[in-house]
Amino acid sequence: MNTSIADNIARVRAQMAAACQSAGRAPGSVQLLAVSKTWSADAVRTAHATGQIDFGENYIQEAVDKITALRDLPLVWHCIGPIQSNKTRLVAEHFDWVHSIDRLKIAQRLSEQRPEHLPPLQVCIQVNVDGGETKSGVSPQDLPALAQAVAALPRLQLRGLMTIPEPAETEAQMRAVHRQAKDLFEQLRTQGLPLDTLSMGMSADMAAAIAEGSTLVRVGTAIFGQR
């Protein structure tokens, strides 16, 4: 397993570099977030040995156990799953980033519960770009008000947007949805928000997301294998 994780990370990084080159972007302009949900602390340790620092988790309690077990490594932990009100304290105390804020109540709780001795929690707002009815995420029309409110909270630093679009059949369809997210991102920047992170693209749509301006891709299966 150890060799395959290392090989997979190298392959993903090569794919990212190729996508950046095709899009006329600098190879280092897109960050890799290794999605380690359901995988063991040992798998994370193996990935870290390749130089991977950033890891994404969906399930809060599982993640906290892993974070605790890996305190000896200089890792950056990203919460990328939905957050219930009763889990905000765990997130505020253990994570470095949150990508999945979609309502003000959760952001306010994270702000209130972020320990003073830690740096501000880096956050992204999840936006439901393509209107999937069962998905988390704020609607595009409600995004500007939520972004301004989150940006004003202490102990949080608003960095950008995150999207999880519905699967699309063609590259053109993938790119169109990602382009909508990039447009929303740029609109917020013109309103004075100093955003720098566009968390979009996963294993299946990574190249399309990079072509449309993603700054961070979230890759799990292509690194760790099928769950």
JSON list of C-alpha atoms in Angstrom, two decimals:
[
{"chain": "A", "resi": 1, "resn": "MET", "atom": "CA", "xyz": [0.00, 0.00, 0.00]},
{"chain": "A", "resi": 2, "resn": "ASN", "atom": "CA", "xyz": [2.78, 2.40, 0.89]},
{"chain": "A", "resi": 3, "resn": "THR", "atom": "CA", "xyz": [4.29, 2.27, -2.59]},
{"chain": "A", "resi": 4, "resn": "SER", "atom": "CA", "xyz": [0.93, 2.67, -4.28]},
{"chain": "A", "resi": 5, "resn": "ILE", "atom": "CA", "xyz": [0.01, 5.78, -2.28]},
{"chain": "A", "resi": 6, "resn": "ALA", "atom": "CA", "xyz": [3.35, 7.37, -3.17]},
{"chain": "A", "resi": 7, "resn": "ASP", "atom": "CA", "xyz": [2.93, 6.39, -6.83]},
{"chain": "A", "resi": 8, "resn": "ASN", "atom": "CA", "xyz": [-0.64, 7.68, -6.88]},
{"chain": "A", "resi": 9, "resn": "ILE", "atom": "CA", "xyz": [0.33, 11.05, -5.44]},
{"chain": "A", "resi": 10, "resn": "ALA", "atom": "CA", "xyz": [3.08, 11.38, -8.03]},
{"chain": "A", "resi": 11, "resn": "ARG", "atom": "CA", "xyz": [0.58, 10.53, -10.78]},
{"chain": "A", "resi": 12, "resn": "VAL", "atom": "CA", "xyz": [-1.99, 13.04, -9.51]},
{"chain": "A", "resi": 13, "resn": "ARG", "atom": "CA", "xyz": [0.63, 15.78, -9.26]},
{"chain": "A", "resi": 14, "resn": "ALA", "atom": "CA", "xyz": [1.72, 15.05, -12.84]},
{"chain": "A", "resi": 15, "resn": "GLN", "atom": "CA", "xyz": [-1.92, 15.30, -13.98]},
{"chain": "A", "resi": 16, "resn": "MET", "atom": "CA", "xyz": [-2.27, 18.60, -12.16]},
{"chain": "A", "resi": 17, "resn": "ALA", "atom": "CA", "xyz": [0.88, 19.95, -13.79]},
{"chain": "A", "resi": 18, "resn": "ALA", "atom": "CA", "xyz": [-0.36, 18.89, -17.23]},
{"chain": "A", "resi": 19, "resn": "ALA", "atom": "CA", "xyz": [-3.73, 20.53, -16.62]},
{"chain": "A", "resi": 20, "resn": "CYS", "atom": "CA", "xyz": [-2.01, 23.74, -15.51]},
{"chain": "A", "resi": 21, "resn": "GLN", "atom": "CA", "xyz": [0.18, 23.72, -18.60]},
{"chain": "A", "resi": 22, "resn": "SER", "atom": "CA", "xyz": [-2.86, 23.22, -20.87]},
{"chain": "A", "resi": 23, "resn": "ALA", "atom": "CA", "xyz": [-4.61, 26.13, -19.14]},
{"chain": "A", "resi": 24, "resn": "GLY", "atom": "CA", "xyz": [-1.55, 28.39, -19.37]},
{"chain": "A", "resi": 25, "resn": "ARG", "atom": "CA", "xyz": [-1.17, 28.46, -15.61]},
{"chain": "A", "resi": 26, "resn": "ALA", "atom": "CA", "xyz": [1.90, 28.09, -13.42]},
{"chain": "A", "resi": 27, "resn": "PRO", "atom": "CA", "xyz": [2.28, 24.50, -12.12]},
{"chain": "A", "resi": 28, "resn": "GLY", "atom": "CA", "xyz": [2.41, 25.67, -8.52]},
{"chain": "A", "resi": 29, "resn": "SER", "atom": "CA", "xyz": [-0.80, 27.71, -8.74]},
{"chain": "A", "resi": 30, "resn": "VAL", "atom": "CA", "xyz": [-3.03, 24.78, -7.75]},
{"chain": "A", "resi": 31, "resn": "GLN", "atom": "CA", "xyz": [-2.79, 23.04, -4.38]},
{"chain": "A", "resi": 32, "resn": "LEU", "atom": "CA", "xyz": [-3.49, 19.35, -3.80]},
{"chain": "A", "resi": 33, "resn": "LEU", "atom": "CA", "xyz": [-5.76, 18.45, -0.89]},
{"chain": "A", "resi": 34, "resn": "ALA", "atom": "CA", "xyz": [-5.56, 14.70, -0.17]},
{"chain": "A", "resi": 35, "resn": "VAL", "atom": "CA", "xyz": [-8.98, 13.52, 1.01]},
{"chain": "A", "resi": 36, "resn": "SER", "atom": "CA", "xyz": [-8.20, 10.99, 3.70]},
{"chain": "A", "resi": 37, "resn": "LYS", "atom": "CA", "xyz": [-11.70, 10.34, 5.08]},
{"chain": "A", "resi": 38, "resn": "THR", "atom": "CA", "xyz": [-12.20, 6.67, 6.12]},
{"chain": "A", "resi": 39, "resn": "TRP", "atom": "CA", "xyz": [-8.49, 6.00, 5.71]},
{"chain": "A", "resi": 40, "resn": "SER", "atom": "CA", "xyz": [-6.19, 5.25, 8.63]},
{"chain": "A", "resi": 41, "resn": "ALA", "atom": "CA", "xyz": [-3.64, 7.48, 10.31]},
{"chain": "A", "resi": 42, "resn": "ASP", "atom": "CA", "xyz": [-0.98, 5.18, 8.84]},
{"chain": "A", "resi": 43, "resn": "ALA", "atom": "CA", "xyz": [-2.22, 5.96, 5.30]},
{"chain": "A", "resi": 44, "resn": "VAL", "atom": "CA", "xyz": [-1.95, 9.67, 6.07]},
{"chain": "A", "resi": 45, "resn": "ARG", "atom": "CA", "xyz": [1.54, 9.14, 7.45]},
{"chain": "A", "resi": 46, "resn": "THR", "atom": "CA", "xyz": [2.54, 7.38, 4.23]},
{"chain": "A", "resi": 47, "resn": "ALA", "atom": "CA", "xyz": [1.15, 10.22, 2.12]},
{"chain": "A", "resi": 48, "resn": "HIS", "atom": "CA", "xyz": [2.98, 12.77, 4.25]},
{"chain": "A", "resi": 49, "resn": "ALA", "atom": "CA", "xyz": [6.25, 10.96, 3.55]},
{"chain": "A", "resi": 50, "resn": "THR", "atom": "CA", "xyz": [5.87, 12.05, -0.10]},
{"chain": "A", "resi": 51, "resn": "GLY", "atom": "CA", "xyz": [5.69, 15.69, 0.96]},
{"chain": "A", "resi": 52, "resn": "GLN", "atom": "CA", "xyz": [1.90, 15.97, 1.15]},
{"chain": "A", "resi": 53, "resn": "ILE", "atom": "CA", "xyz": [0.88, 18.35, 3.95]},
{"chain": "A", "resi": 54, "resn": "ASP", "atom": "CA", "xyz": [-2.82, 19.13, 3.44]},
{"chain": "A", "resi": 55, "resn": "PHE", "atom": "CA", "xyz": [-5.49, 16.55, 4.24]},
{"chain": "A", "resi": 56, "resn": "GLY", "atom": "CA", "xyz": [-9.28, 16.74, 3.98]},
{"chain": "A", "resi": 57, "resn": "GLU", "atom": "CA", "xyz": [-11.77, 15.02, 6.27]},
{"chain": "A", "resi": 58, "resn": "ASN", "atom": "CA", "xyz": [-15.56, 14.72, 6.15]},
{"chain": "A", "resi": 59, "resn": "TYR", "atom": "CA", "xyz": [-16.40, 12.96, 9.41]},
{"chain": "A", "resi": 60, "resn": "ILE", "atom": "CA", "xyz": [-15.60, 15.09, 12.42]},
{"chain": "A", "resi": 61, "resn": "GLN", "atom": "CA", "xyz": [-15.03, 12.55, 15.20]},
{"chain": "A", "resi": 62, "resn": "GLU", "atom": "CA", "xyz": [-13.03, 10.22, 12.95]},
{"chain": "A", "resi": 63, "resn": "ALA", "atom": "CA", "xyz": [-10.92, 13.19, 11.90]},
{"chain": "A", "resi": 64, "resn": "VAL", "atom": "CA", "xyz": [-10.27, 14.35, 15.46]},
{"chain": "A", "resi": 65, "resn": "ASP", "atom": "CA", "xyz": [-9.01, 10.88, 16.40]},
{"chain": "A", "resi": 66, "resn": "LYS", "atom": "CA", "xyz": [-6.67, 10.96, 13.38]},
{"chain": "A", "resi": 67, "resn": "ILE", "atom": "CA", "xyz": [-5.48, 14.50, 14.07]},
{"chain": "A", "resi": 68, "resn": "THR", "atom": "CA", "xyz": [-4.67, 13.51, 17.65]},
{"chain": "A", "resi": 69, "resn": "ALA", "atom": "CA", "xyz": [-2.79, 10.41, 16.54]},
{"chain": "A", "resi": 70, "resn": "LEU", "atom": "CA", "xyz": [-0.69, 12.42, 14.07]},
{"chain": "A", "resi": 71, "resn": "ARG", "atom": "CA", "xyz": [0.22, 15.38, 16.28]},
{"chain": "A", "resi": 72, "resn": "ASP", "atom": "CA", "xyz": [3.90, 14.65, 15.65]},
{"chain": "A", "resi": 73, "resn": "LEU", "atom": "CA", "xyz": [3.56, 15.60, 11.95]},
{"chain": "A", "resi": 74, "resn": "PRO", "atom": "CA", "xyz": [3.28, 19.19, 10.62]},
{"chain": "A", "resi": 75, "resn": "LEU", "atom": "CA", "xyz": [-0.03, 18.61, 8.85]},
{"chain": "A", "resi": 76, "resn": "VAL", "atom": "CA", "xyz": [-2.75, 21.05, 7.80]},
{"chain": "A", "resi": 77, "resn": "TRP", "atom": "CA", "xyz": [-6.26, 19.69, 8.35]},
{"chain": "A", "resi": 78, "resn": "HIS", "atom": "CA", "xyz": [-9.26, 20.75, 6.26]},
{"chain": "A", "resi": 79, "resn": "CYS", "atom": "CA", "xyz": [-12.88, 20.01, 7.20]},
{"chain": "A", "resi": 80, "resn": "ILE", "atom": "CA", "xyz": [-14.71, 19.49, 3.91]},
{"chain": "A", "resi": 81, "resn": "GLY", "atom": "CA", "xyz": [-17.93, 17.84, 5.12]},
{"chain": "A", "resi": 82, "resn": "PRO", "atom": "CA", "xyz": [-21.18, 19.21, 6.51]},
{"chain": "A", "resi": 83, "resn": "ILE", "atom": "CA", "xyz": [-20.99, 20.50, 10.09]},
{"chain": "A", "resi": 84, "resn": "GLN", "atom": "CA", "xyz": [-23.80, 20.07, 12.60]},
{"chain": "A", "resi": 85, "resn": "SER", "atom": "CA", "xyz": [-24.19, 22.61, 15.39]},
{"chain": "A", "resi": 86, "resn": "ASN", "atom": "CA", "xyz": [-23.12, 20.08, 18.03]},
{"chain": "A", "resi": 87, "resn": "LYS", "atom": "CA", "xyz": [-19.82, 19.47, 16.22]},
{"chain": "A", "resi": 88, "resn": "THR", "atom": "CA", "xyz": [-18.64, 23.07, 15.77]},
{"chain": "A", "resi": 89, "resn": "ARG", "atom": "CA", "xyz": [-16.50, 23.09, 18.91]},
{"chain": "A", "resi": 90, "resn": "LEU", "atom": "CA", "xyz": [-14.54, 20.02, 17.78]},
{"chain": "A", "resi": 91, "resn": "VAL", "atom": "CA", "xyz": [-13.97, 21.64, 14.39]},
{"chain": "A", "resi": 92, "resn": "ALA", "atom": "CA", "xyz": [-12.97, 25.00, 15.88]},
{"chain": "A", "resi": 93, "resn": "GLU", "atom": "CA", "xyz": [-10.49, 23.36, 18.26]},
{"chain": "A", "resi": 94, "resn": "HIS", "atom": "CA", "xyz": [-8.82, 20.87, 15.89]},
{"chain": "A", "resi": 95, "resn": "PHE", "atom": "CA", "xyz": [-8.97, 21.98, 12.24]},
{"chain": "A", "resi": 96, "resn": "ASP", "atom": "CA", "xyz": [-6.96, 24.59, 10.36]},
{"chain": "A", "resi": 97, "resn": "TRP", "atom": "CA", "xyz": [-9.45, 25.06, 7.51]},
{"chain": "A", "resi": 98, "resn": "VAL", "atom": "CA", "xyz": [-13.20, 24.66, 6.93]},
{"chain": "A", "resi": 99, "resn": "HIS", "atom": "CA", "xyz": [-14.49, 24.52, 3.35]},
{"chain": "A", "resi": 100, "resn": "SER", "atom": "CA", "xyz": [-18.15, 23.78, 4.03]},
{"chain": "A", "resi": 101, "resn": "ILE", "atom": "CA", "xyz": [-19.72, 26.84, 5.66]},
{"chain": "A", "resi": 102, "resn": "ASP", "atom": "CA", "xyz": [-23.18, 27.32, 4.15]},
{"chain": "A", "resi": 103, "resn": "ARG", "atom": "CA", "xyz": [-25.06, 29.25, 6.86]},
{"chain": "A", "resi": 104, "resn": "LEU", "atom": "CA", "xyz": [-24.22, 32.04, 9.24]},
{"chain": "A", "resi": 105, "resn": "LYS", "atom": "CA", "xyz": [-25.14, 30.14, 12.41]},
{"chain": "A", "resi": 106, "resn": "ILE", "atom": "CA", "xyz": [-22.35, 27.62, 11.87]},
{"chain": "A", "resi": 107, "resn": "ALA", "atom": "CA", "xyz": [-19.81, 30.35, 11.08]},
{"chain": "A", "resi": 108, "resn": "GLN", "atom": "CA", "xyz": [-20.79, 32.26, 14.23]},
{"chain": "A", "resi": 109, "resn": "ARG", "atom": "CA", "xyz": [-20.33, 29.18, 16.40]},
{"chain": "A", "resi": 110, "resn": "LEU", "atom": "CA", "xyz": [-16.94, 28.43, 14.84]},
{"chain": "A", "resi": 111, "resn": "SER", "atom": "CA", "xyz": [-15.88, 32.02, 15.48]},
{"chain": "A", "resi": 112, "resn": "GLU", "atom": "CA", "xyz": [-17.02, 31.94, 19.11]},
{"chain": "A", "resi": 113, "resn": "GLN", "atom": "CA", "xyz": [-15.42, 28.56, 19.80]},
{"chain": "A", "resi": 114, "resn": "ARG", "atom": "CA", "xyz": [-12.07, 29.07, 18.06]},
{"chain": "A", "resi": 115, "resn": "PRO", "atom": "CA", "xyz": [-9.43, 29.01, 20.84]},
{"chain": "A", "resi": 116, "resn": "GLU", "atom": "CA", "xyz": [-7.56, 32.29, 21.34]},
{"chain": "A", "resi": 117, "resn": "HIS", "atom": "CA", "xyz": [-4.16, 30.59, 21.23]},
{"chain": "A", "resi": 118, "resn": "LEU", "atom": "CA", "xyz": [-4.74, 29.28, 17.70]},
{"chain": "A", "resi": 119, "resn": "PRO", "atom": "CA", "xyz": [-4.51, 31.31, 14.48]},
{"chain": "A", "resi": 120, "resn": "PRO", "atom": "CA", "xyz": [-7.81, 32.35, 12.90]},
{"chain": "A", "resi": 121, "resn": "LEU", "atom": "CA", "xyz": [-9.70, 29.46, 11.30]},
{"chain": "A", "resi": 122, "resn": "GLN", "atom": "CA", "xyz": [-9.33, 29.67, 7.51]},
{"chain": "A", "resi": 123, "resn": "VAL", "atom": "CA", "xyz": [-12.75, 29.24, 5.91]},
{"chain": "A", "resi": 124, "resn": "CYS", "atom": "CA", "xyz": [-14.48, 28.87, 2.56]},
{"chain": "A", "resi": 125, "resn": "ILE", "atom": "CA", "xyz": [-18.19, 29.17, 1.85]},
{"chain": "A", "resi": 126, "resn": "GLN", "atom": "CA", "xyz": [-19.78, 26.21, 0.09]},
{"chain": "A", "resi": 127, "resn": "VAL", "atom": "CA", "xyz": [-21.96, 27.40, -2.75]},
{"chain": "A", "resi": 128, "resn": "ASN", "atom": "CA", "xyz": [-24.52, 25.23, -4.54]},
{"chain": "A", "resi": 129, "resn": "VAL", "atom": "CA", "xyz": [-23.71, 26.48, -8.02]},
{"chain": "A", "resi": 130, "resn": "ASP", "atom": "CA", "xyz": [-25.87, 24.13, -10.07]},
{"chain": "A", "resi": 131, "resn": "GLY", "atom": "CA", "xyz": [-28.88, 24.07, -7.76]},
{"chain": "A", "resi": 132, "resn": "GLY", "atom": "CA", "xyz": [-28.83, 20.40, -6.73]},
{"chain": "A", "resi": 133, "resn": "GLU", "atom": "CA", "xyz": [-31.81, 20.05, -4.37]},
{"chain": "A", "resi": 134, "resn": "THR", "atom": "CA", "xyz": [-30.25, 17.54, -1.99]},
{"chain": "A", "resi": 135, "resn": "LYS", "atom": "CA", "xyz": [-26.87, 19.22, -1.72]},
{"chain": "A", "resi": 136, "resn": "SER", "atom": "CA", "xyz": [-25.42, 21.49, 0.92]},
{"chain": "A", "resi": 137, "resn": "GLY", "atom": "CA", "xyz": [-24.34, 24.96, -0.04]},
{"chain": "A", "resi": 138, "resn": "VAL", "atom": "CA", "xyz": [-25.70, 28.47, -0.09]},
{"chain": "A", "resi": 139, "resn": "SER", "atom": "CA", "xyz": [-27.53, 29.58, -3.23]},
{"chain": "A", "resi": 140, "resn": "PRO", "atom": "CA", "xyz": [-25.69, 31.98, -5.56]},
{"chain": "A", "resi": 141, "resn": "GLN", "atom": "CA", "xyz": [-28.22, 34.73, -4.82]},
{"chain": "A", "resi": 142, "resn": "ASP", "atom": "CA", "xyz": [-27.71, 34.43, -1.06]},
{"chain": "A", "resi": 143, "resn": "LEU", "atom": "CA", "xyz": [-23.93, 34.16, -1.31]},
{"chain": "A", "resi": 144, "resn": "PRO", "atom": "CA", "xyz": [-22.95, 37.88, -1.21]},
{"chain": "A", "resi": 145, "resn": "ALA", "atom": "CA", "xyz": [-24.77, 38.60, 2.06]},
{"chain": "A", "resi": 146, "resn": "LEU", "atom": "CA", "xyz": [-23.39, 35.45, 3.72]},
{"chain": "A", "resi": 147, "resn": "ALA", "atom": "CA", "xyz": [-19.85, 36.20, 2.51]},
{"chain": "A", "resi": 148, "resn": "GLN", "atom": "CA", "xyz": [-19.91, 39.72, 3.94]},
{"chain": "A", "resi": 149, "resn": "ALA", "atom": "CA", "xyz": [-21.29, 38.45, 7.27]},
{"chain": "A", "resi": 150, "resn": "VAL", "atom": "CA", "xyz": [-18.70, 35.67, 7.56]},
{"chain": "A", "resi": 151, "resn": "ALA", "atom": "CA", "xyz": [-15.87, 38.02, 6.61]},
{"chain": "A", "resi": 152, "resn": "ALA", "atom": "CA", "xyz": [-16.82, 40.29, 9.53]},
{"chain": "A", "resi": 153, "resn": "LEU", "atom": "CA", "xyz": [-16.57, 37.56, 12.18]},
{"chain": "A", "resi": 154, "resn": "PRO", "atom": "CA", "xyz": [-13.56, 37.51, 14.53]},
{"chain": "A", "resi": 155, "resn": "ARG", "atom": "CA", "xyz": [-11.36, 34.38, 14.75]},
{"chain": "A", "resi": 156, "resn": "LEU", "atom": "CA", "xyz": [-12.25, 33.45, 11.16]},
{"chain": "A", "resi": 157, "resn": "GLN", "atom": "CA", "xyz": [-10.54, 34.44, 7.93]},
{"chain": "A", "resi": 158, "resn": "LEU", "atom": "CA", "xyz": [-12.68, 34.09, 4.80]},
{"chain": "A", "resi": 159, "resn": "ARG", "atom": "CA", "xyz": [-10.48, 32.74, 2.01]},
{"chain": "A", "resi": 160, "resn": "GLY", "atom": "CA", "xyz": [-12.86, 31.78, -0.78]},
{"chain": "A", "resi": 161, "resn": "LEU", "atom": "CA", "xyz": [-15.48, 29.38, -2.12]},
{"chain": "A", "resi": 162, "resn": "MET", "atom": "CA", "xyz": [-15.95, 25.63, -2.34]},
{"chain": "A", "resi": 163, "resn": "THR", "atom": "CA", "xyz": [-18.19, 23.74, -4.77]},
{"chain": "A", "resi": 164, "resn": "ILE", "atom": "CA", "xyz": [-19.31, 20.13, -5.21]},
{"chain": "A", "resi": 165, "resn": "PRO", "atom": "CA", "xyz": [-21.23, 20.16, -8.51]},
{"chain": "A", "resi": 166, "resn": "GLU", "atom": "CA", "xyz": [-23.34, 17.29, -9.76]},
{"chain": "A", "resi": 167, "resn": "PRO", "atom": "CA", "xyz": [-21.48, 14.86, -12.07]},
{"chain": "A", "resi": 168, "resn": "ALA", "atom": "CA", "xyz": [-21.48, 16.05, -15.67]},
{"chain": "A", "resi": 169, "resn": "GLU", "atom": "CA", "xyz": [-21.24, 13.95, -18.81]},
{"chain": "A", "resi": 170, "resn": "THR", "atom": "CA", "xyz": [-18.91, 16.12, -20.87]},
{"chain": "A", "resi": 171, "resn": "GLU", "atom": "CA", "xyz": [-15.87, 18.28, -20.33]},
{"chain": "A", "resi": 172, "resn": "ALA", "atom": "CA", "xyz": [-17.80, 21.29, -21.62]},
{"chain": "A", "resi": 173, "resn": "GLN", "atom": "CA", "xyz": [-20.56, 20.78, -19.04]},
{"chain": "A", "resi": 174, "resn": "MET", "atom": "CA", "xyz": [-18.00, 20.40, -16.26]},
{"chain": "A", "resi": 175, "resn": "ARG", "atom": "CA", "xyz": [-16.23, 23.57, -17.30]},
{"chain": "A", "resi": 176, "resn": "ALA", "atom": "CA", "xyz": [-19.47, 25.55, -17.54]},
{"chain": "A", "resi": 177, "resn": "VAL", "atom": "CA", "xyz": [-20.39, 24.81, -13.92]},
{"chain": "A", "resi": 178, "resn": "HIS", "atom": "CA", "xyz": [-16.88, 25.58, -12.69]},
{"chain": "A", "resi": 179, "resn": "ARG", "atom": "CA", "xyz": [-16.94, 28.83, -14.68]},
{"chain": "A", "resi": 180, "resn": "GLN", "atom": "CA", "xyz": [-20.07, 29.89, -12.79]},
{"chain": "A", "resi": 181, "resn": "ALA", "atom": "CA", "xyz": [-18.23, 29.37, -9.50]},
{"chain": "A", "resi": 182, "resn": "LYS", "atom": "CA", "xyz": [-15.25, 31.37, -10.73]},
{"chain": "A", "resi": 183, "resn": "ASP", "atom": "CA", "xyz": [-17.59, 34.21, -11.76]},
{"chain": "A", "resi": 184, "resn": "LEU", "atom": "CA", "xyz": [-19.13, 34.27, -8.27]},
{"chain": "A", "resi": 185, "resn": "PHE", "atom": "CA", "xyz": [-15.64, 34.28, -6.76]},
{"chain": "A", "resi": 186, "resn": "GLU", "atom": "CA", "xyz": [-14.59, 37.25, -8.88]},
{"chain": "A", "resi": 187, "resn": "GLN", "atom": "CA", "xyz": [-17.79, 39.14, -8.08]},
{"chain": "A", "resi": 188, "resn": "LEU", "atom": "CA", "xyz": [-17.02, 38.86, -4.36]},
{"chain": "A", "resi": 189, "resn": "ARG", "atom": "CA", "xyz": [-13.50, 40.09, -4.96]},
{"chain": "A", "resi": 190, "resn": "THR", "atom": "CA", "xyz": [-14.82, 43.16, -6.77]},
{"chain": "A", "resi": 191, "resn": "GLN", "atom": "CA", "xyz": [-16.97, 43.83, -3.69]},
{"chain": "A", "resi": 192, "resn": "GLY", "atom": "CA", "xyz": [-13.79, 44.18, -1.64]},
{"chain": "A", "resi": 193, "resn": "LEU", "atom": "CA", "xyz": [-13.35, 40.70, -0.17]},
{"chain": "A", "resi": 194, "resn": "PRO", "atom": "CA", "xyz": [-9.67, 39.62, -0.43]},
{"chain": "A", "resi": 195, "resn": "LEU", "atom": "CA", "xyz": [-10.36, 36.05, -1.52]},
{"chain": "A", "resi": 196, "resn": "ASP", "atom": "CA", "xyz": [-7.61, 33.76, -2.84]},
{"chain": "A", "resi": 197, "resn": "THR", "atom": "CA", "xyz": [-9.00, 30.20, -2.66]},
{"chain": "A", "resi": 198, "resn": "LEU", "atom": "CA", "xyz": [-11.33, 28.44, -5.07]},
{"chain": "A", "resi": 199, "resn": "SER", "atom": "CA", "xyz": [-11.76, 24.88, -3.79]},
{"chain": "A", "resi": 200, "resn": "MET", "atom": "CA", "xyz": [-13.21, 23.01, -6.75]},
{"chain": "A", "resi": 201, "resn": "GLY", "atom": "CA", "xyz": [-12.45, 19.86, -8.67]},
{"chain": "A", "resi": 202, "resn": "MET", "atom": "CA", "xyz": [-12.07, 16.25, -7.58]},
{"chain": "A", "resi": 203, "resn": "SER", "atom": "CA", "xyz": [-10.65, 13.11, -9.15]},
{"chain": "A", "resi": 204, "resn": "ALA", "atom": "CA", "xyz": [-13.15, 13.04, -12.04]},
{"chain": "A", "resi": 205, "resn": "ASP", "atom": "CA", "xyz": [-13.25, 16.75, -12.96]},
{"chain": "A", "resi": 206, "resn": "MET", "atom": "CA", "xyz": [-9.84, 17.99, -11.85]},
{"chain": "A", "resi": 207, "resn": "ALA", "atom": "CA", "xyz": [-8.64, 19.12, -15.29]},
{"chain": "A", "resi": 208, "resn": "ALA", "atom": "CA", "xyz": [-11.88, 21.00, -16.03]},
{"chain": "A", "resi": 209, "resn": "ALA", "atom": "CA", "xyz": [-11.71, 22.74, -12.65]},
{"chain": "A", "resi": 210, "resn": "ILE", "atom": "CA", "xyz": [-8.10, 23.78, -13.17]},
{"chain": "A", "resi": 211, "resn": "ALA", "atom": "CA", "xyz": [-8.94, 25.10, -16.64]},
{"chain": "A", "resi": 212, "resn": "GLU", "atom": "CA", "xyz": [-11.58, 27.36, -15.06]},
{"chain": "A", "resi": 213, "resn": "GLY", "atom": "CA", "xyz": [-9.44, 28.73, -12.24]},
{"chain": "A", "resi": 214, "resn": "SER", "atom": "CA", "xyz": [-9.46, 26.30, -9.31]},
{"chain": "A", "resi": 215, "resn": "THR", "atom": "CA", "xyz": [-6.69, 26.97, -6.80]},
{"chain": "A", "resi": 216, "resn": "LEU", "atom": "CA", "xyz": [-7.23, 23.75, -4.80]},
{"chain": "A", "resi": 217, "resn": "VAL", "atom": "CA", "xyz": [-8.37, 20.29, -5.91]},
{"chain": "A", "resi": 218, "resn": "ARG", "atom": "CA", "xyz": [-9.70, 17.68, -3.49]},
{"chain": "A", "resi": 219, "resn": "VAL", "atom": "CA", "xyz": [-8.54, 14.19, -4.44]},
{"chain": "A", "resi": 220, "resn": "GLY", "atom": "CA", "xyz": [-9.24, 11.02, -2.47]},
{"chain": "A", "resi": 221, "resn": "THR", "atom": "CA", "xyz": [-9.85, 7.89, -4.53]},
{"chain": "A", "resi": 222, "resn": "ALA", "atom": "CA", "xyz": [-7.03, 8.57, -7.00]},
{"chain": "A", "resi": 223, "resn": "ILE", "atom": "CA", "xyz": [-4.58, 8.75, -4.06]},
{"chain": "A", "resi": 224, "resn": "PHE", "atom": "CA", "xyz": [-5.79, 6.22, -1.50]},
{"chain": "A", "resi": 225, "resn": "GLY", "atom": "CA", "xyz": [-7.90, 3.89, -3.68]},
{"chain": "A", "resi": 226, "resn": "GLN", "atom": "CA", "xyz": [-11.51, 2.76, -3.51]},
{"chain": "A", "resi": 227, "resn": "ARG", "atom": "CA", "xyz": [-13.08, 2.81, -0.06]}
]
